[in-house]
Short mmCIF file of C-alpha atoms and ligand atoms in Angstrom, two decimals:
data_model
loop_
_atom_site.label_atom_id
_atom_site.label_comp_id
_atom_site.label_asym_id
_atom_site.label_seq_id
_atom_site.Cartn_x
_atom_site.Cartn_y
_atom_site.Cartn_z
CA MET A 1 -19.57 1.86 14.18
CA THR A 2 -17.05 1.18 12.76
CA LYS A 3 -15.87 1.00 8.53
CA VAL A 4 -13.32 -0.12 6.94
CA VAL A 5 -12.46 2.20 3.70
CA LYS A 6 -10.58 0.54 1.06
CA PHE A 7 -8.98 2.81 -1.84
CA GLY A 8 -8.22 1.91 -5.59
CA GLY A 9 -5.36 2.84 -7.14
CA SER A 10 -7.54 5.50 -9.75
CA SER A 11 -8.48 6.83 -6.00
CA LEU A 12 -5.47 7.63 -4.79
CA ALA A 13 -3.76 8.40 -8.54
CA ASP A 14 -2.34 12.55 -7.52
CA ALA A 15 -2.64 14.68 -5.18
CA LYS A 16 -6.29 15.84 -6.72
CA GLN A 17 -7.85 12.07 -5.60
CA PHE A 18 -5.79 11.75 -1.95
CA ILE A 19 -7.81 15.11 -1.08
CA LYS A 20 -11.33 13.88 -2.71
CA VAL A 21 -9.94 10.79 -0.07
CA ALA A 22 -9.80 13.06 2.87
CA ASP A 23 -13.04 14.64 1.98
CA ILE A 24 -14.06 11.09 2.05
CA ILE A 25 -12.97 10.03 4.98
CA HIS A 26 -13.27 13.17 7.18
CA ALA A 27 -16.81 13.59 6.01
CA ASP A 28 -17.62 10.22 8.46
CA ASP A 29 -15.94 10.19 11.66
CA THR A 30 -16.94 6.05 11.87
CA ARG A 31 -13.74 5.03 8.90
CA ARG A 32 -11.54 4.43 10.86
CA TYR A 33 -9.22 2.01 9.40
CA VAL A 34 -7.81 2.61 5.59
CA VAL A 35 -6.49 0.59 3.10
CA PRO A 36 -4.66 2.02 -0.15
CA SER A 37 -3.89 0.45 -3.35
CA ALA A 38 -0.82 1.66 -4.83
CA PRO A 39 -1.54 5.19 -7.12
CA GLY A 40 -3.29 4.38 -10.62
CA LYS A 41 -3.71 5.38 -13.94
CA ARG A 42 -4.23 9.16 -14.25
CA PHE A 43 -5.59 8.81 -17.60
CA ALA A 44 -6.06 6.02 -19.99
CA ASP A 45 -2.85 5.49 -20.95
CA ASP A 46 -0.97 6.83 -17.82
CA ILE A 47 0.87 3.20 -15.95
CA LYS A 48 0.11 2.12 -12.69
CA VAL A 49 2.80 2.14 -10.07
CA THR A 50 2.36 -1.50 -10.02
CA ASP A 51 3.64 -2.19 -13.40
CA MET A 52 6.43 0.53 -13.25
CA LEU A 53 7.66 -1.80 -9.85
CA TYR A 54 7.22 -4.95 -11.77
CA ALA A 55 9.03 -3.35 -15.04
CA THR A 56 11.82 -1.47 -13.20
CA TYR A 57 12.45 -5.26 -10.48
CA ASP A 58 12.76 -6.46 -13.89
CA LEU A 59 15.66 -4.82 -15.21
CA ALA A 60 16.79 -4.43 -11.86
CA ALA A 61 16.79 -8.55 -11.74
CA LYS A 62 18.61 -8.72 -15.03
CA GLY A 63 21.28 -6.75 -14.16
CA GLN A 64 20.56 -3.85 -16.20
CA ASN A 65 20.35 -0.21 -15.72
CA PHE A 66 17.11 0.84 -13.73
CA SER A 67 17.67 4.03 -12.47
CA GLU A 68 15.50 5.39 -14.62
CA SER A 69 12.65 3.64 -14.25
CA PHE A 70 13.37 3.77 -10.54
CA ASP A 71 13.44 7.57 -10.89
CA ALA A 72 9.77 7.64 -12.75
CA ILE A 73 8.18 6.09 -9.30
CA LYS A 74 9.81 8.20 -7.14
CA GLU A 75 8.36 11.07 -9.04
CA ARG A 76 4.86 9.92 -8.82
CA TYR A 77 5.37 9.65 -5.70
CA TYR A 78 6.71 13.36 -5.28
CA GLY A 79 4.62 14.66 -7.34
CA ILE A 80 1.41 13.54 -4.51
CA ILE A 81 3.43 14.18 -1.49
CA ASN A 82 4.75 18.20 -3.25
CA ASP A 83 0.88 18.87 -4.43
CA LEU A 84 -0.26 18.16 -1.15
CA GLY A 85 2.35 20.45 0.81
CA LEU A 86 3.17 17.23 3.04
CA ASP A 87 6.80 17.68 4.54
CA LEU A 88 7.84 14.14 4.35
CA SER A 89 10.25 12.74 3.05
CA LEU A 90 10.57 8.85 1.42
CA GLU A 91 14.31 9.22 0.79
CA THR A 92 15.56 6.33 3.47
CA GLU A 93 12.11 4.02 1.98
CA PHE A 94 13.62 5.05 -1.85
CA GLU A 95 17.15 3.75 -0.78
CA THR A 96 16.04 1.27 1.26
CA ILE A 97 13.74 -0.49 -2.24
CA LYS A 98 16.64 0.42 -5.12
CA ALA A 99 18.93 -1.88 -2.30
CA CYS A 100 16.34 -4.83 -2.72
CA PHE A 101 16.24 -4.75 -5.68
CA ILE A 102 20.06 -4.79 -6.61
CA GLY A 103 19.37 -7.74 -4.06
CA LYS A 104 16.20 -9.22 -5.70
CA ALA A 105 13.96 -9.44 -3.37
CA GLY A 106 11.59 -10.57 -5.40
CA ARG A 107 9.08 -9.28 -7.70
CA ASP A 108 6.80 -9.44 -5.17
CA TYR A 109 8.62 -7.79 -2.54
CA ALA A 110 9.04 -5.05 -5.57
CA ALA A 111 5.14 -4.96 -6.74
CA SER A 112 4.17 -4.35 -2.60
CA ARG A 113 5.86 -0.95 -2.80
CA GLY A 114 3.15 0.05 -4.14
CA GLU A 115 1.18 0.12 -1.75
CA TYR A 116 3.44 1.06 1.23
CA LEU A 117 5.09 3.97 0.35
CA ASN A 118 1.40 4.66 -0.96
CA GLY A 119 -0.10 4.04 2.59
CA ILE A 120 3.53 5.85 4.26
CA ILE A 121 1.97 9.65 2.83
CA LEU A 122 -2.36 8.39 3.14
CA ALA A 123 -1.19 7.94 6.78
CA ASN A 124 1.15 10.93 6.96
CA TYR A 125 -1.66 12.90 5.47
CA LEU A 126 -4.48 12.17 7.68
CA GLY A 127 -2.51 11.96 10.16
CA TYR A 128 -3.45 8.13 11.33
CA GLU A 129 -1.08 5.33 12.54
CA PHE A 130 0.85 3.91 9.36
CA ILE A 131 0.33 -0.26 10.21
CA ASP A 132 2.61 -1.73 8.18
CA ALA A 133 0.62 -4.61 6.71
CA ALA A 134 3.87 -7.42 6.83
CA ASP A 135 3.37 -7.08 10.17
CA VAL A 136 0.10 -7.94 10.16
CA ILE A 137 -1.09 -10.92 7.59
CA PHE A 138 0.61 -13.52 6.91
CA PHE A 139 0.74 -15.86 4.95
CA SER A 140 1.30 -20.08 5.66
CA GLU A 141 4.29 -22.07 4.07
CA SER A 142 1.98 -23.23 1.10
CA GLY A 143 1.17 -19.27 0.34
CA VAL A 144 -2.32 -19.12 1.31
CA LEU A 145 -2.84 -16.97 3.75
CA ASP A 146 -2.61 -17.57 7.20
CA SER A 147 -5.91 -16.55 8.03
CA LYS A 148 -6.13 -17.60 11.53
CA LYS A 149 -2.61 -15.96 12.19
CA THR A 150 -3.81 -13.02 10.28
CA ALA A 151 -6.98 -12.45 12.58
CA LYS A 152 -5.07 -13.04 15.98
CA VAL A 153 -2.77 -10.54 15.39
CA LEU A 154 -4.20 -8.09 13.17
CA GLY A 155 -7.34 -8.27 15.61
CA GLU A 156 -5.31 -7.47 18.45
CA ARG A 157 -3.42 -4.38 16.77
CA LEU A 158 -6.42 -2.63 15.90
CA SER A 159 -8.22 -3.12 19.43
CA GLN A 160 -5.65 -0.90 20.60
CA ILE A 161 -5.79 1.66 17.56
CA GLU A 162 -8.21 4.11 17.21
CA ARG A 163 -8.12 5.06 13.26
CA ALA A 164 -5.00 3.24 10.99
CA VAL A 165 -3.86 3.26 7.67
CA ILE A 166 -3.09 -0.38 5.57
CA PRO A 167 -1.60 -0.81 3.08
CA GLY A 168 -3.12 -3.84 0.56
CA PHE A 169 -2.16 -6.00 -1.45
CA TYR A 170 0.79 -7.99 0.04
CA GLY A 171 1.52 -9.63 3.66
CA SER A 172 4.70 -11.36 4.49
CA MET A 173 5.66 -15.32 4.73
CA PRO A 174 7.31 -17.80 7.44
CA ASN A 175 10.13 -16.45 6.47
CA ASP A 176 9.65 -12.47 7.03
CA THR A 177 10.02 -12.23 2.99
CA ILE A 178 7.28 -10.27 1.06
CA LYS A 179 4.19 -11.76 -0.57
CA THR A 180 1.09 -10.37 -2.54
CA PHE A 181 -2.12 -11.27 -3.21
CA SER A 182 -2.97 -11.80 -7.06
CA ARG A 183 -3.61 -8.37 -9.10
CA GLY A 184 -6.78 -6.39 -7.73
CA GLY A 185 -5.62 -7.77 -4.26
CA SER A 186 -5.72 -4.56 -2.04
CA ASP A 187 -9.38 -5.57 -1.76
CA ILE A 188 -8.98 -8.55 -0.04
CA THR A 189 -6.57 -6.36 2.00
CA GLY A 190 -10.21 -4.55 3.12
CA SER A 191 -11.75 -7.63 3.58
CA ILE A 192 -9.40 -9.59 5.99
CA VAL A 193 -8.52 -5.62 8.02
CA ALA A 194 -12.54 -5.45 8.01
CA SER A 195 -13.23 -9.01 8.96
CA ALA A 196 -10.70 -8.38 12.05
CA ALA A 197 -11.77 -5.15 13.55
CA SER A 198 -15.70 -6.31 13.19
CA ALA A 199 -16.91 -4.04 11.08
CA ASP A 200 -20.24 -3.08 10.12
CA LEU A 201 -19.86 -2.29 6.38
CA TYR A 202 -17.08 -2.70 4.81
CA GLU A 203 -16.64 -0.22 1.98
CA ASN A 204 -14.81 -0.76 -1.27
CA TRP A 205 -14.01 2.91 -3.43
CA THR A 206 -13.43 2.76 -6.28
CA ASP A 207 -14.21 4.77 -10.09
CA VAL A 208 -17.50 3.63 -10.70
CA SER A 209 -20.71 3.65 -8.67
CA GLY A 210 -21.16 0.27 -7.95
CA PHE A 211 -22.49 -2.69 -10.41
CA LEU A 212 -24.60 -1.89 -13.34
CA ILE A 213 -27.32 -4.89 -14.42
CA ALA A 214 -25.25 -5.32 -17.75
CA ASP A 215 -21.90 -4.51 -19.32
CA PRO A 216 -21.65 -1.00 -19.98
CA ARG A 217 -19.74 -1.41 -23.27
CA ILE A 218 -22.89 -3.58 -24.81
CA ILE A 219 -25.56 -2.17 -22.94
CA GLU A 220 -25.98 2.13 -23.49
CA ASN A 221 -26.01 3.51 -19.89
CA PRO A 222 -26.94 0.43 -17.66
CA GLU A 223 -29.14 0.94 -14.65
CA PRO A 224 -27.01 0.43 -11.12
CA ILE A 225 -27.46 -2.38 -9.13
CA THR A 226 -28.34 -1.72 -5.83
CA THR A 227 -28.30 -3.96 -3.63
CA ILE A 228 -26.77 -7.62 -4.44
CA THR A 229 -26.27 -10.69 -3.10
CA TYR A 230 -23.11 -12.67 -2.67
CA LYS A 231 -24.30 -15.61 -4.31
CA GLU A 232 -26.08 -13.71 -7.07
CA LEU A 233 -22.65 -11.54 -7.29
CA ARG A 234 -20.54 -14.79 -7.61
CA GLU A 235 -22.76 -16.18 -10.63
CA LEU A 236 -22.19 -12.58 -13.05
CA SER A 237 -18.17 -12.18 -11.73
CA TYR A 238 -18.27 -15.74 -12.55
CA MET A 239 -19.16 -14.56 -16.61
CA GLY A 240 -17.25 -11.61 -16.43
CA ALA A 241 -18.54 -8.53 -14.94
CA THR A 242 -15.42 -7.71 -12.73
CA VAL A 243 -15.50 -4.73 -10.26
CA LEU A 244 -13.83 -6.43 -7.06
CA HIS A 245 -11.69 -9.13 -6.28
CA GLU A 246 -13.00 -12.47 -6.22
CA ASP A 247 -11.34 -13.63 -3.57
CA SER A 248 -12.42 -10.54 -1.25
CA ILE A 249 -15.39 -12.13 -0.70
CA PHE A 250 -15.11 -14.86 1.71
CA PRO A 251 -13.63 -13.23 4.54
CA VAL A 252 -16.70 -10.38 5.68
CA ARG A 253 -19.09 -12.64 3.91
CA LYS A 254 -17.94 -15.10 7.37
CA ALA A 255 -18.25 -12.43 9.20
CA GLY A 256 -22.12 -11.22 8.35
CA ILE A 257 -20.29 -7.95 7.08
CA PRO A 258 -22.03 -6.09 3.67
CA ILE A 259 -19.74 -4.46 1.34
CA ASN A 260 -20.67 -1.06 -0.41
CA ILE A 261 -19.28 -0.28 -3.49
CA LYS A 262 -18.55 3.22 -4.02
CA ASN A 263 -17.73 6.06 -5.83
CA THR A 264 -14.64 7.67 -5.65
CA ASN A 265 -15.63 10.79 -7.87
CA LYS A 266 -19.33 10.60 -6.97
CA PRO A 267 -19.23 10.11 -3.71
CA GLU A 268 -23.24 11.50 -3.65
CA ASP A 269 -23.95 7.82 -4.81
CA PRO A 270 -25.28 4.90 -3.26
CA GLY A 271 -23.03 2.21 -5.15
CA THR A 272 -23.73 -1.71 -4.94
CA MET A 273 -24.16 -2.85 -1.18
CA ILE A 274 -23.65 -6.72 -1.13
CA VAL A 275 -25.32 -8.33 1.47
CA GLU A 276 -25.45 -11.86 2.76
CA SER A 277 -29.34 -11.75 1.78
CA THR A 278 -31.77 -9.12 1.69
CA SER A 279 -35.63 -8.91 1.81
CA ILE A 280 -35.19 -6.17 -0.24
CA LYS A 281 -37.36 -6.54 -3.43
CA PRO A 282 -35.24 -6.51 -6.92
CA ARG A 283 -35.86 -3.57 -8.34
CA PHE A 284 -36.81 -6.00 -11.56
CA THR A 285 -36.91 -9.17 -11.91
CA ILE A 286 -33.32 -9.89 -12.73
CA THR A 287 -30.76 -8.69 -11.17
CA GLY A 288 -28.02 -8.49 -13.58
CA ILE A 289 -27.07 -9.97 -17.06
CA ALA A 290 -23.32 -10.60 -17.80
CA GLY A 291 -21.94 -12.73 -20.10
CA LYS A 292 -18.92 -14.32 -22.36
CA LYS A 293 -17.45 -15.38 -25.59
CA GLY A 294 -15.08 -18.43 -26.47
CA PHE A 295 -16.90 -21.04 -25.95
CA SER A 296 -17.11 -25.05 -27.60
CA VAL A 297 -19.54 -27.66 -27.03
CA ILE A 298 -18.42 -31.29 -27.20
CA ASN A 299 -21.61 -32.53 -28.19
CA ILE A 300 -21.39 -36.71 -27.46
CA GLU A 301 -23.90 -39.24 -28.71
CA LYS A 302 -24.39 -42.73 -28.12
CA ASP A 303 -27.47 -45.11 -28.07
CA MET A 304 -28.75 -46.01 -24.44
CA MET A 305 -26.01 -43.83 -22.56
CA ASN A 306 -28.52 -42.80 -20.51
CA SER A 307 -28.31 -46.93 -18.97
CA GLU A 308 -25.21 -47.34 -18.79
CA ILE A 309 -23.20 -46.83 -15.97
CA GLY A 310 -20.58 -44.77 -15.23
CA PHE A 311 -20.76 -43.48 -19.44
CA GLY A 312 -20.72 -39.38 -17.62
CA ARG A 313 -17.52 -40.25 -15.42
CA ARG A 314 -15.48 -42.24 -18.47
CA VAL A 315 -15.78 -39.15 -19.90
CA LEU A 316 -15.53 -36.61 -17.53
CA GLU A 317 -12.45 -38.63 -16.41
CA VAL A 318 -10.41 -37.92 -19.36
CA LEU A 319 -10.79 -33.73 -19.67
CA GLU A 320 -9.59 -34.39 -16.39
CA LYS A 321 -6.45 -36.62 -16.90
CA ASN A 322 -5.79 -33.42 -19.84
CA GLY A 323 -6.57 -30.67 -17.13
CA ILE A 324 -9.74 -29.35 -18.73
CA CYS A 325 -12.32 -28.14 -16.68
CA PHE A 326 -15.65 -28.62 -17.88
CA GLU A 327 -18.30 -25.27 -17.61
CA HIS A 328 -21.66 -26.85 -18.19
CA MET A 329 -23.19 -30.11 -18.85
CA PRO A 330 -26.61 -30.59 -20.01
CA SER A 331 -27.73 -33.77 -21.03
CA GLY A 332 -30.69 -35.65 -23.12
CA ILE A 333 -31.44 -39.35 -22.93
CA ASP A 334 -28.73 -40.50 -25.32
CA THR A 335 -26.83 -37.09 -25.48
CA MET A 336 -24.44 -35.51 -23.27
CA SER A 337 -23.17 -32.00 -24.66
CA ILE A 338 -19.79 -30.78 -22.70
CA ILE A 339 -19.31 -26.98 -22.60
CA VAL A 340 -15.50 -25.69 -22.49
CA HIS A 341 -13.02 -22.74 -22.89
CA GLN A 342 -12.27 -23.07 -26.38
CA GLU A 343 -8.82 -21.49 -25.93
CA GLU A 344 -7.88 -24.57 -23.46
CA PHE A 345 -9.85 -27.04 -25.19
CA GLU A 346 -7.92 -26.22 -28.68
CA LYS A 347 -4.69 -27.17 -27.65
CA LYS A 348 -5.78 -30.73 -25.90
CA GLU A 349 -8.94 -31.31 -28.90
CA GLN A 350 -6.66 -34.96 -30.57
CA GLU A 351 -5.70 -36.00 -27.44
CA ILE A 352 -9.59 -35.76 -25.75
CA LEU A 353 -11.53 -36.60 -28.88
CA ALA A 354 -9.21 -40.10 -28.61
CA GLY A 355 -9.51 -40.34 -25.20
CA ILE A 356 -13.66 -39.78 -25.04
CA HIS A 357 -13.50 -42.38 -27.80
CA ARG A 358 -10.83 -45.48 -25.85
CA ASN A 359 -12.98 -44.11 -22.53
CA ALA A 360 -16.71 -43.78 -23.37
CA GLN A 361 -17.12 -45.74 -27.24
CA PRO A 362 -19.27 -43.62 -28.37
CA ASP A 363 -21.21 -43.40 -31.47
CA VAL A 364 -20.76 -39.71 -32.59
CA ILE A 365 -18.88 -36.62 -30.90
CA ASP A 366 -19.50 -33.58 -33.01
CA ILE A 367 -17.61 -29.96 -31.64
CA GLU A 368 -19.50 -27.01 -32.12
CA THR A 369 -16.85 -23.58 -31.39
CA ASP A 370 -17.18 -19.92 -30.94
CA LEU A 371 -20.54 -19.84 -28.62
CA ALA A 372 -20.96 -16.99 -26.34
CA LEU A 373 -22.56 -18.36 -22.92
CA ILE A 374 -24.76 -16.00 -20.98
CA ALA A 375 -25.90 -15.29 -17.64
CA VAL A 376 -29.47 -14.16 -16.71
CA VAL A 377 -28.97 -13.60 -12.58
CA GLY A 378 -31.71 -12.97 -9.95
CA ARG A 379 -32.61 -13.56 -6.88
CA GLY A 380 -36.16 -12.70 -8.09
CA MET A 381 -36.39 -15.29 -9.92
CA LYS A 382 -37.27 -17.56 -8.15
CA SER A 383 -40.73 -16.69 -7.12
CA THR A 384 -41.55 -15.38 -10.80
CA ARG A 385 -43.19 -17.41 -13.29
CA GLY A 386 -42.46 -16.97 -16.88
CA THR A 387 -38.95 -15.52 -16.84
CA ALA A 388 -37.69 -18.17 -19.28
CA GLY A 389 -40.15 -17.81 -21.57
CA ARG A 390 -39.91 -14.18 -21.82
CA ILE A 391 -36.17 -14.91 -22.52
CA PHE A 392 -36.76 -17.00 -25.08
CA SER A 393 -39.37 -14.88 -26.70
CA ALA A 394 -37.24 -12.05 -26.72
CA LEU A 395 -34.55 -13.54 -28.30
CA ALA A 396 -36.45 -15.31 -30.80
CA HIS A 397 -38.16 -12.04 -31.44
CA SER A 398 -34.79 -11.21 -32.50
CA HIS A 399 -33.85 -14.12 -34.17
CA ILE A 400 -31.79 -15.20 -32.68
CA ASN A 401 -30.91 -18.87 -32.42
CA VAL A 402 -31.22 -20.62 -28.52
CA LYS A 403 -28.02 -23.62 -28.70
CA MET A 404 -28.02 -24.64 -24.92
CA ILE A 405 -29.79 -23.33 -21.76
CA ASP A 406 -29.06 -24.02 -18.41
CA GLN A 407 -31.26 -23.44 -14.96
CA GLY A 408 -29.51 -24.18 -11.81
CA SER A 409 -31.65 -25.63 -9.63
CA SER A 410 -31.64 -22.63 -7.26
CA GLU A 411 -33.39 -20.82 -9.40
CA LEU A 412 -30.32 -18.19 -9.29
CA ASN A 413 -29.71 -18.14 -12.91
CA ILE A 414 -30.97 -19.26 -16.61
CA ILE A 415 -27.91 -19.72 -18.36
CA ILE A 416 -27.96 -19.60 -22.73
CA GLY A 417 -25.67 -20.45 -25.14
CA VAL A 418 -25.52 -18.41 -28.31
CA SER A 419 -23.81 -18.07 -31.13
CA GLU A 420 -21.28 -15.25 -30.90
CA SER A 421 -22.35 -13.69 -33.69
CA ASP A 422 -25.60 -13.67 -31.94
CA PHE A 423 -23.32 -12.22 -28.74
CA GLU A 424 -24.92 -8.14 -27.98
CA VAL A 425 -28.20 -8.56 -29.94
CA ALA A 426 -28.94 -11.11 -27.04
CA MET A 427 -27.72 -9.45 -24.37
CA LYS A 428 -29.83 -6.18 -25.48
CA CYS A 429 -32.78 -8.13 -26.02
CA ILE A 430 -32.55 -9.56 -22.43
CA TYR A 431 -32.12 -5.84 -21.32
CA ASP A 432 -34.63 -4.28 -23.51
CA ILE A 433 -37.42 -7.33 -21.99
CA PHE A 434 -37.00 -7.15 -18.37
CA VAL A 435 -34.67 -3.22 -17.92
CA THR A 436 -35.95 -0.63 -20.51
CA PHE A 437 -39.11 -1.68 -20.84
CA GLN A 438 -40.19 -1.18 -17.18
CA LEU A 439 -38.93 1.32 -16.66
N1 LIG B 1 -1.79 -2.10 -7.26
C1 LIG B 1 -2.19 -3.74 -6.95
C2 LIG B 1 -2.67 -3.98 -8.70
O1 LIG B 1 -2.23 -3.19 -8.73
C3 LIG B 1 -2.89 -4.62 -6.45
C4 LIG B 1 -4.50 -3.53 -6.26
O2 LIG B 1 -4.55 -2.27 -7.35
O3 LIG B 1 -5.50 -3.59 -5.43
O4 LIG B 1 -2.77 -5.39 -8.83
#
């Protein structure tokens, strides 16, 4: 049995957190490969080391004095080293990094040093081997992960090492420069390492006990999600439920490895298991609810629209030409509504309206703004009658007008559009009907 364990920035923000991490690793012999993030925030107003590195590099790149800013970064690392009582010097590394900053090695290089240095410290503290991610994670010329080369080199390397620390977030380009994933990308590294190690489980340790059924900023103390499928997760993350980097799903999903989201500060909590499929019945009919504000609807009417071949294509072509993607497209016989992100749409509004008039000659176009979308997601809905009915009667009881409904053919989700001013109340009444009243 092999587990790959990834620890996020808040799990490695200071020596106190490092001790918790080591306890977690030592508590289970199968936790063989460890992927750390850079030190994150120690308290609410603290600054993540990654952000300090970006800011320091920006000063260096502009030719300004960056010593003070650089020293603050050194202090973060030496704080950890000293508080752990390690006999470790990072002076050579800091000298090299400074020289590379002056030599304008790039923002990606700068940011990657956060994980690199934290990896060296963690490997030293655990007594594990350190593998530089630049030697085992590769990007292609176009900047996307070279999964073939990575799987081969990383897989071979891991097969020869019993236990190792591999820093997250970066890899190398064909010309040997450093490239990072997008922010939060250590999750992706963890997933790649899990796949290359043919791990049985990818544990992703963070500062929450997994996913919650709803956003705790809207619902007080929501129940946790114990098991969720990849598909459900995709629906919920799309609507804003973020715990895990979206791109981190693919490598493990392809290899059939489940992910367990765990809380470093409460390791006894079971967290959330993310799986391909499961026979475990969800506790409630729904697995989760998530939502977002900030949508607009373009309502288009035209007599005999349904028999006009190519009408939809002509309308959508206008969006495509203007670089706007649409979210949903509920339609009637002679009407079609297109839901778009308000902020993006506003910038191109008149070009789009003129384009639709020109391309499709509609009778009426009308725009509605300030719409919120709510996704009610759950594999349990498929076999349960009346889910939609319960949602709509709950909303009606709370005097909420439903502006749009969209149910995917997978029956995995029901998307509801409501006015932004109704958003919080709508979320709450849906949560209550499926969760609170069932407890
Ligand atoms: N340290 C990087 C960030 O702050 C990557 C990560 O933590 O996953 O985005």
